[in-house]
Amino acid sequence: MKTAFVFPGQGSQYVGMANDFIQKDPALKEILDNFDKAHNTNLAEVMASGPEETLKQTSYTQPAILFHSISALYGFQNKSNLQADFVAGHSLGEFSALVASEMITFQDALHLVHKRGEFMIKANAGVPFAMSAIIGLEPNLVKEICSEAESVGLVRAVNFNTPIQTVISGTAEGVQKAGEIAKAKGAKRVIPLVVGGPFHTPLIDKAKDWLMEEMQKVDFKDGKIPVISNVTALPVMNGQEERELLARQIVSPVLWVQSVQYMIDQGVQRFIEFGPQKVLSGMIRNINKDVEVFSIDKYEDIDGVVSATS
């Protein structure tokens, strides 16, 4: 049975995340402390005890989720010899997948996603923005709705999460207009998302260049496990190619449905999600109900997943 390891993106954070993994492995605390010293931050404290508002800031959220995801992965690997045939992550989660593939180091990934978060906020330059999840419409219709709504402001379909859940992003006016049209065309729900910018749109194009410049300072090796790119929904093993795709990912849609379907088409029957909450697990079940899906959010989840996958 082929297995994929998958890693969540922004929005799944919570106060207290990764505390149990740190208690089990003091080396993790050292990595977090070194990150805080290098970046003049207090990520360890914010993850452990909040405040939640600080944890929601993109430059904190992104390294926090990556840290939790890789802590869960390492905890599992300490108890299981199961190897992944593919790794994939949702937006930010693609950086976690790179660590799992040994394309970049844990420390370099934390640095890059912290900078990525800063760049994504800074790049918007004061334009009122919004993001919303459209529930109950198929993706092509959502794309058509965005095209129709662009008469009032830029809006794009940016996260293709499930066959009936697509996230839109752009100017506040464009997203509001697209939401109104979506409701008129039969959307079950339009859910505004609490985010720090119009992610995955041309409105933050400068962040793409800034991130590329930052990534040039980091050693990208060729991967040991194929990484499924959000931009192409195809596997990548070459480090330089992946670096270029990560820069493009900032302003490109996240092709999550296609990514999961590609892995299933290649014979993957089992997905294990590593990271806070179980967001991707729910998405994968909504894409294909026949595959096995497991998730490791807490340290106590590990033994059950090890037993079920041995």
Short mmCIF file of C-alpha atoms in Angstrom, two decimals:
data_model
loop_
_atom_site.label_atom_id
_atom_site.label_comp_id
_atom_site.label_asym_id
_atom_site.label_seq_id
_atom_site.Cartn_x
_atom_site.Cartn_y
_atom_site.Cartn_z
CA MET A 1 0.00 0.00 0.00
CA LYS A 2 1.44 3.38 -1.04
CA THR A 3 1.42 6.14 1.58
CA ALA A 4 1.51 9.94 1.41
CA PHE A 5 2.49 12.23 4.28
CA VAL A 6 0.59 15.55 4.16
CA PHE A 7 0.97 18.82 6.06
CA PRO A 8 -1.58 21.59 6.76
CA GLY A 9 -1.41 25.29 6.02
CA GLN A 10 -2.46 28.44 7.80
CA GLY A 11 -5.61 28.53 9.91
CA SER A 12 -5.15 25.36 11.97
CA GLN A 13 -3.08 26.97 14.76
CA TYR A 14 -4.15 27.00 18.42
CA VAL A 15 -2.63 28.09 21.73
CA GLY A 16 -0.76 25.16 23.33
CA MET A 17 0.17 23.58 20.02
CA ALA A 18 3.20 21.24 20.07
CA ASN A 19 3.55 21.48 23.88
CA ASP A 20 3.29 17.71 24.33
CA PHE A 21 5.87 17.00 21.61
CA ILE A 22 8.32 19.44 23.22
CA GLN A 23 7.87 17.75 26.61
CA LYS A 24 8.76 14.39 25.04
CA ASP A 25 11.75 15.68 23.08
CA PRO A 26 13.86 18.51 24.61
CA ALA A 27 15.79 18.88 21.32
CA LEU A 28 12.63 20.45 19.85
CA LYS A 29 12.67 23.18 22.51
CA GLU A 30 16.26 23.96 21.58
CA ILE A 31 15.28 24.40 17.91
CA LEU A 32 12.48 26.77 18.93
CA ASP A 33 14.74 28.74 21.28
CA ASN A 34 17.39 29.08 18.55
CA PHE A 35 14.71 30.34 16.16
CA ASP A 36 13.59 32.97 18.67
CA LYS A 37 17.18 34.14 19.26
CA ALA A 38 17.90 34.38 15.53
CA HIS A 39 14.71 36.29 14.71
CA ASN A 40 14.23 38.30 17.91
CA THR A 41 10.80 36.73 18.43
CA ASN A 42 8.97 34.95 21.26
CA LEU A 43 7.39 32.16 19.19
CA ALA A 44 7.96 29.52 21.89
CA GLU A 45 6.07 31.60 24.46
CA VAL A 46 3.24 32.54 22.07
CA MET A 47 2.73 28.93 20.97
CA ALA A 48 2.69 27.71 24.57
CA SER A 49 0.43 30.30 26.15
CA GLY A 50 -0.74 32.87 23.60
CA PRO A 51 -2.12 35.44 23.25
CA GLU A 52 -4.15 33.99 20.40
CA GLU A 53 -4.16 37.33 18.54
CA THR A 54 -0.36 37.22 18.29
CA LEU A 55 -0.40 33.59 17.18
CA LYS A 56 -2.81 34.59 14.38
CA GLN A 57 -0.23 37.01 12.96
CA THR A 58 1.03 35.44 9.76
CA SER A 59 4.74 35.72 10.60
CA TYR A 60 4.03 33.75 13.82
CA THR A 61 1.38 31.40 12.43
CA GLN A 62 3.50 30.03 9.62
CA PRO A 63 6.54 28.88 11.67
CA ALA A 64 4.23 27.69 14.48
CA ILE A 65 2.32 25.35 12.18
CA LEU A 66 5.48 24.13 10.46
CA PHE A 67 7.12 23.47 13.85
CA HIS A 68 4.10 21.51 15.07
CA SER A 69 3.91 19.52 11.83
CA ILE A 70 7.56 18.49 11.85
CA SER A 71 7.45 17.72 15.60
CA ALA A 72 4.55 15.34 14.90
CA LEU A 73 6.44 13.79 11.96
CA TYR A 74 9.58 13.22 14.04
CA GLY A 75 7.53 11.76 16.88
CA PHE A 76 5.96 9.28 14.46
CA GLN A 77 9.30 8.43 12.82
CA ASN A 78 10.78 7.62 16.24
CA LYS A 79 8.20 4.83 16.56
CA SER A 80 7.61 3.72 12.96
CA ASN A 81 9.73 2.74 9.97
CA LEU A 82 6.93 3.57 7.51
CA GLN A 83 8.29 5.49 4.53
CA ALA A 84 6.22 7.90 2.45
CA ASP A 85 5.93 7.42 -1.31
CA PHE A 86 4.91 11.08 -1.70
CA VAL A 87 4.80 14.17 0.50
CA ALA A 88 2.55 17.20 0.01
CA GLY A 89 1.45 20.26 1.92
CA HIS A 90 -1.29 22.86 1.58
CA SER A 91 0.26 26.27 0.80
CA LEU A 92 2.54 26.88 3.82
CA GLY A 93 2.45 23.09 4.38
CA GLU A 94 4.55 22.56 1.26
CA PHE A 95 7.55 23.79 3.27
CA SER A 96 6.86 21.08 5.86
CA ALA A 97 6.78 18.58 3.00
CA LEU A 98 10.24 19.80 1.91
CA VAL A 99 11.61 19.04 5.37
CA ALA A 100 10.08 15.56 5.20
CA SER A 101 11.75 15.05 1.81
CA GLU A 102 15.05 16.41 3.23
CA MET A 103 15.15 19.08 0.53
CA ILE A 104 15.74 21.76 3.18
CA THR A 105 16.55 21.60 6.89
CA PHE A 106 14.00 22.08 9.67
CA GLN A 107 15.80 25.27 10.77
CA ASP A 108 15.92 26.73 7.25
CA ALA A 109 12.23 25.96 6.74
CA LEU A 110 11.30 27.80 9.95
CA HIS A 111 13.31 30.81 8.83
CA LEU A 112 11.80 30.85 5.34
CA VAL A 113 8.17 30.59 6.44
CA HIS A 114 8.69 33.32 9.04
CA LYS A 115 10.04 35.61 6.32
CA ARG A 116 7.32 34.41 3.91
CA GLY A 117 4.68 35.49 6.43
CA GLU A 118 6.28 38.92 6.79
CA PHE A 119 6.56 39.34 3.02
CA MET A 120 2.95 38.30 2.34
CA ILE A 121 1.65 40.96 4.74
CA LYS A 122 4.07 43.71 3.66
CA ALA A 123 3.46 43.18 -0.07
CA ASN A 124 -0.22 44.15 0.01
CA ALA A 125 0.62 47.80 0.66
CA GLY A 126 -2.67 48.95 2.19
CA VAL A 127 -5.21 47.65 -0.34
CA PRO A 128 -8.43 46.54 1.48
CA PHE A 129 -8.60 42.78 0.98
CA ALA A 130 -10.63 39.70 1.88
CA MET A 131 -10.76 35.94 1.49
CA SER A 132 -13.85 33.72 1.66
CA ALA A 133 -14.63 30.02 1.36
CA ILE A 134 -17.38 29.17 -1.15
CA ILE A 135 -19.21 25.99 -0.12
CA GLY A 136 -21.46 23.95 -2.39
CA LEU A 137 -20.41 25.04 -5.88
CA GLU A 138 -18.09 23.22 -8.25
CA PRO A 139 -14.68 24.88 -8.93
CA ASN A 140 -15.25 25.95 -12.56
CA LEU A 141 -18.40 27.80 -11.58
CA VAL A 142 -16.48 29.61 -8.82
CA LYS A 143 -13.87 30.66 -11.38
CA GLU A 144 -16.62 32.00 -13.65
CA ILE A 145 -18.12 33.90 -10.70
CA CYS A 146 -14.74 35.50 -9.95
CA SER A 147 -14.40 36.60 -13.59
CA GLU A 148 -17.86 38.16 -13.40
CA ALA A 149 -17.07 39.94 -10.10
CA GLU A 150 -13.79 41.43 -11.37
CA SER A 151 -15.77 44.35 -12.79
CA VAL A 152 -15.65 45.82 -9.26
CA GLY A 153 -12.28 44.56 -8.04
CA LEU A 154 -9.69 41.83 -8.42
CA VAL A 155 -10.83 38.44 -7.09
CA ARG A 156 -9.51 34.98 -7.86
CA ALA A 157 -10.25 31.37 -6.98
CA VAL A 158 -7.11 30.45 -5.06
CA ASN A 159 -7.56 27.28 -2.99
CA PHE A 160 -9.24 24.30 -4.63
CA ASN A 161 -9.76 22.37 -1.40
CA THR A 162 -12.49 19.85 -2.24
CA PRO A 163 -14.87 19.31 -5.17
CA ILE A 164 -17.36 21.65 -3.44
CA GLN A 165 -15.12 23.99 -1.41
CA THR A 166 -13.10 26.71 -3.11
CA VAL A 167 -11.49 29.71 -1.43
CA ILE A 168 -11.52 33.08 -3.18
CA SER A 169 -9.11 35.95 -2.49
CA GLY A 170 -8.59 39.53 -3.62
CA THR A 171 -9.80 43.06 -3.02
CA ALA A 172 -12.52 43.52 -0.41
CA GLU A 173 -14.95 44.74 -3.09
CA GLY A 174 -14.17 41.89 -5.48
CA VAL A 175 -14.53 39.17 -2.83
CA GLN A 176 -17.79 40.66 -1.52
CA LYS A 177 -19.24 40.85 -5.04
CA ALA A 178 -18.16 37.28 -5.84
CA GLY A 179 -19.75 36.08 -2.59
CA GLU A 180 -23.05 37.76 -3.50
CA ILE A 181 -23.03 36.17 -6.97
CA ALA A 182 -22.13 32.77 -5.48
CA LYS A 183 -25.13 32.91 -3.12
CA ALA A 184 -27.38 33.86 -6.02
CA LYS A 185 -26.08 30.87 -7.98
CA GLY A 186 -26.81 28.41 -5.17
CA ALA A 187 -23.78 28.35 -2.87
CA LYS A 188 -24.70 26.69 0.42
CA ARG A 189 -22.44 29.02 2.40
CA VAL A 190 -19.98 31.86 1.87
CA ILE A 191 -17.64 31.98 4.85
CA PRO A 192 -15.37 35.04 5.36
CA LEU A 193 -11.89 33.97 6.48
CA VAL A 194 -9.72 35.80 9.03
CA VAL A 195 -6.46 36.31 7.15
CA GLY A 196 -3.60 38.78 6.97
CA GLY A 197 -3.63 39.44 3.24
CA PRO A 198 -5.04 38.56 -0.19
CA PHE A 199 -2.98 35.38 -0.39
CA HIS A 200 -2.25 33.61 -3.68
CA THR A 201 -3.21 36.63 -5.82
CA PRO A 202 -1.23 39.18 -7.88
CA LEU A 203 -1.96 41.75 -5.13
CA ILE A 204 1.04 40.36 -3.22
CA ASP A 205 3.30 39.89 -6.24
CA LYS A 206 6.23 41.65 -4.53
CA ALA A 207 6.31 38.86 -1.92
CA LYS A 208 7.17 36.37 -4.67
CA ASP A 209 10.37 38.27 -5.51
CA TRP A 210 11.30 38.87 -1.88
CA LEU A 211 10.85 35.20 -1.02
CA MET A 212 12.90 34.10 -4.02
CA GLU A 213 15.71 36.39 -2.90
CA GLU A 214 15.54 34.92 0.61
CA MET A 215 15.44 31.33 -0.70
CA GLN A 216 18.63 31.92 -2.71
CA LYS A 217 20.44 32.13 0.66
CA VAL A 218 19.24 28.62 1.60
CA ASP A 219 20.62 25.32 0.34
CA PHE A 220 17.93 23.37 -1.53
CA LYS A 221 19.00 19.77 -2.07
CA ASP A 222 17.33 17.29 -4.40
CA GLY A 223 14.57 15.52 -2.50
CA LYS A 224 14.55 11.96 -1.20
CA ILE A 225 10.74 11.68 -1.62
CA PRO A 226 8.71 13.28 -4.43
CA VAL A 227 7.08 16.54 -3.30
CA ILE A 228 3.75 17.37 -4.92
CA SER A 229 3.82 21.03 -5.94
CA ASN A 230 0.78 23.19 -5.14
CA VAL A 231 1.34 25.07 -8.40
CA THR A 232 1.41 22.09 -10.79
CA ALA A 233 -0.09 19.19 -8.76
CA LEU A 234 2.88 17.17 -10.04
CA PRO A 235 5.92 15.65 -8.28
CA VAL A 236 9.20 17.54 -7.87
CA MET A 237 12.56 16.10 -6.83
CA ASN A 238 14.91 18.84 -8.06
CA GLY A 239 15.74 21.45 -5.42
CA GLN A 240 16.16 24.39 -7.80
CA GLU A 241 12.88 23.61 -9.56
CA GLU A 242 11.10 23.45 -6.21
CA ARG A 243 12.58 26.80 -5.15
CA GLU A 244 11.14 28.43 -8.28
CA LEU A 245 7.74 26.80 -7.75
CA LEU A 246 7.60 28.01 -4.13
CA ALA A 247 8.09 31.59 -5.32
CA ARG A 248 5.29 31.15 -7.88
CA GLN A 249 3.08 29.54 -5.24
CA ILE A 250 2.74 32.90 -3.43
CA VAL A 251 0.59 34.25 -6.29
CA SER A 252 -0.77 30.98 -7.73
CA PRO A 253 -3.80 28.85 -6.82
CA VAL A 254 -3.32 25.87 -4.48
CA LEU A 255 -4.33 22.85 -6.57
CA TRP A 256 -5.12 20.62 -3.60
CA VAL A 257 -7.86 18.49 -5.19
CA GLN A 258 -5.63 17.79 -8.21
CA SER A 259 -2.65 17.05 -5.94
CA VAL A 260 -4.58 14.47 -3.90
CA GLN A 261 -6.08 12.96 -7.04
CA TYR A 262 -2.64 12.68 -8.66
CA MET A 263 -1.32 10.75 -5.65
CA ILE A 264 -4.36 8.45 -5.67
CA ASP A 265 -3.86 7.87 -9.41
CA GLN A 266 -0.27 6.83 -8.62
CA GLY A 267 -1.54 4.19 -6.21
CA VAL A 268 -1.64 6.03 -2.88
CA GLN A 269 -4.28 4.45 -0.66
CA ARG A 270 -3.21 5.87 2.70
CA PHE A 271 -2.71 9.49 3.81
CA ILE A 272 -1.21 10.54 7.14
CA GLU A 273 -1.61 14.19 8.15
CA PHE A 274 0.97 15.68 10.50
CA GLY A 275 0.12 18.95 12.22
CA PRO A 276 -2.44 20.90 14.22
CA GLN A 277 -6.11 19.98 13.86
CA LYS A 278 -7.36 17.63 11.13
CA VAL A 279 -8.21 20.04 8.32
CA LEU A 280 -6.54 18.16 5.46
CA SER A 281 -7.91 14.82 6.64
CA GLY A 282 -11.44 16.18 6.21
CA MET A 283 -10.61 17.57 2.78
CA ILE A 284 -9.11 14.28 1.60
CA ARG A 285 -12.17 12.32 2.74
CA ASN A 286 -14.31 14.76 0.75
CA ILE A 287 -12.14 14.18 -2.32
CA ASN A 288 -12.13 10.37 -2.09
CA LYS A 289 -14.02 8.35 0.53
CA ASP A 290 -12.21 5.08 -0.31
CA VAL A 291 -8.71 5.98 0.92
CA GLU A 292 -7.43 5.52 4.48
CA VAL A 293 -6.80 8.79 6.31
CA PHE A 294 -4.97 9.22 9.63
CA SER A 295 -3.90 12.34 11.50
CA ILE A 296 -1.34 13.14 14.20
CA ASP A 297 -2.05 16.37 16.06
CA LYS A 298 -1.13 15.29 19.61
CA TYR A 299 1.64 13.04 20.86
CA GLU A 300 -1.00 10.60 22.12
CA ASP A 301 -2.20 10.10 18.50
CA ILE A 302 1.08 8.45 17.46
CA ASP A 303 0.65 4.96 18.92
CA GLY A 304 -2.76 4.47 17.32
CA VAL A 305 -1.47 5.50 13.89
CA VAL A 306 1.64 3.34 14.25
CA SER A 307 -0.53 0.34 15.18
CA ALA A 308 -2.96 0.94 12.30
CA THR A 309 -0.22 1.35 9.69
CA SER A 310 2.16 -1.43 10.76
#
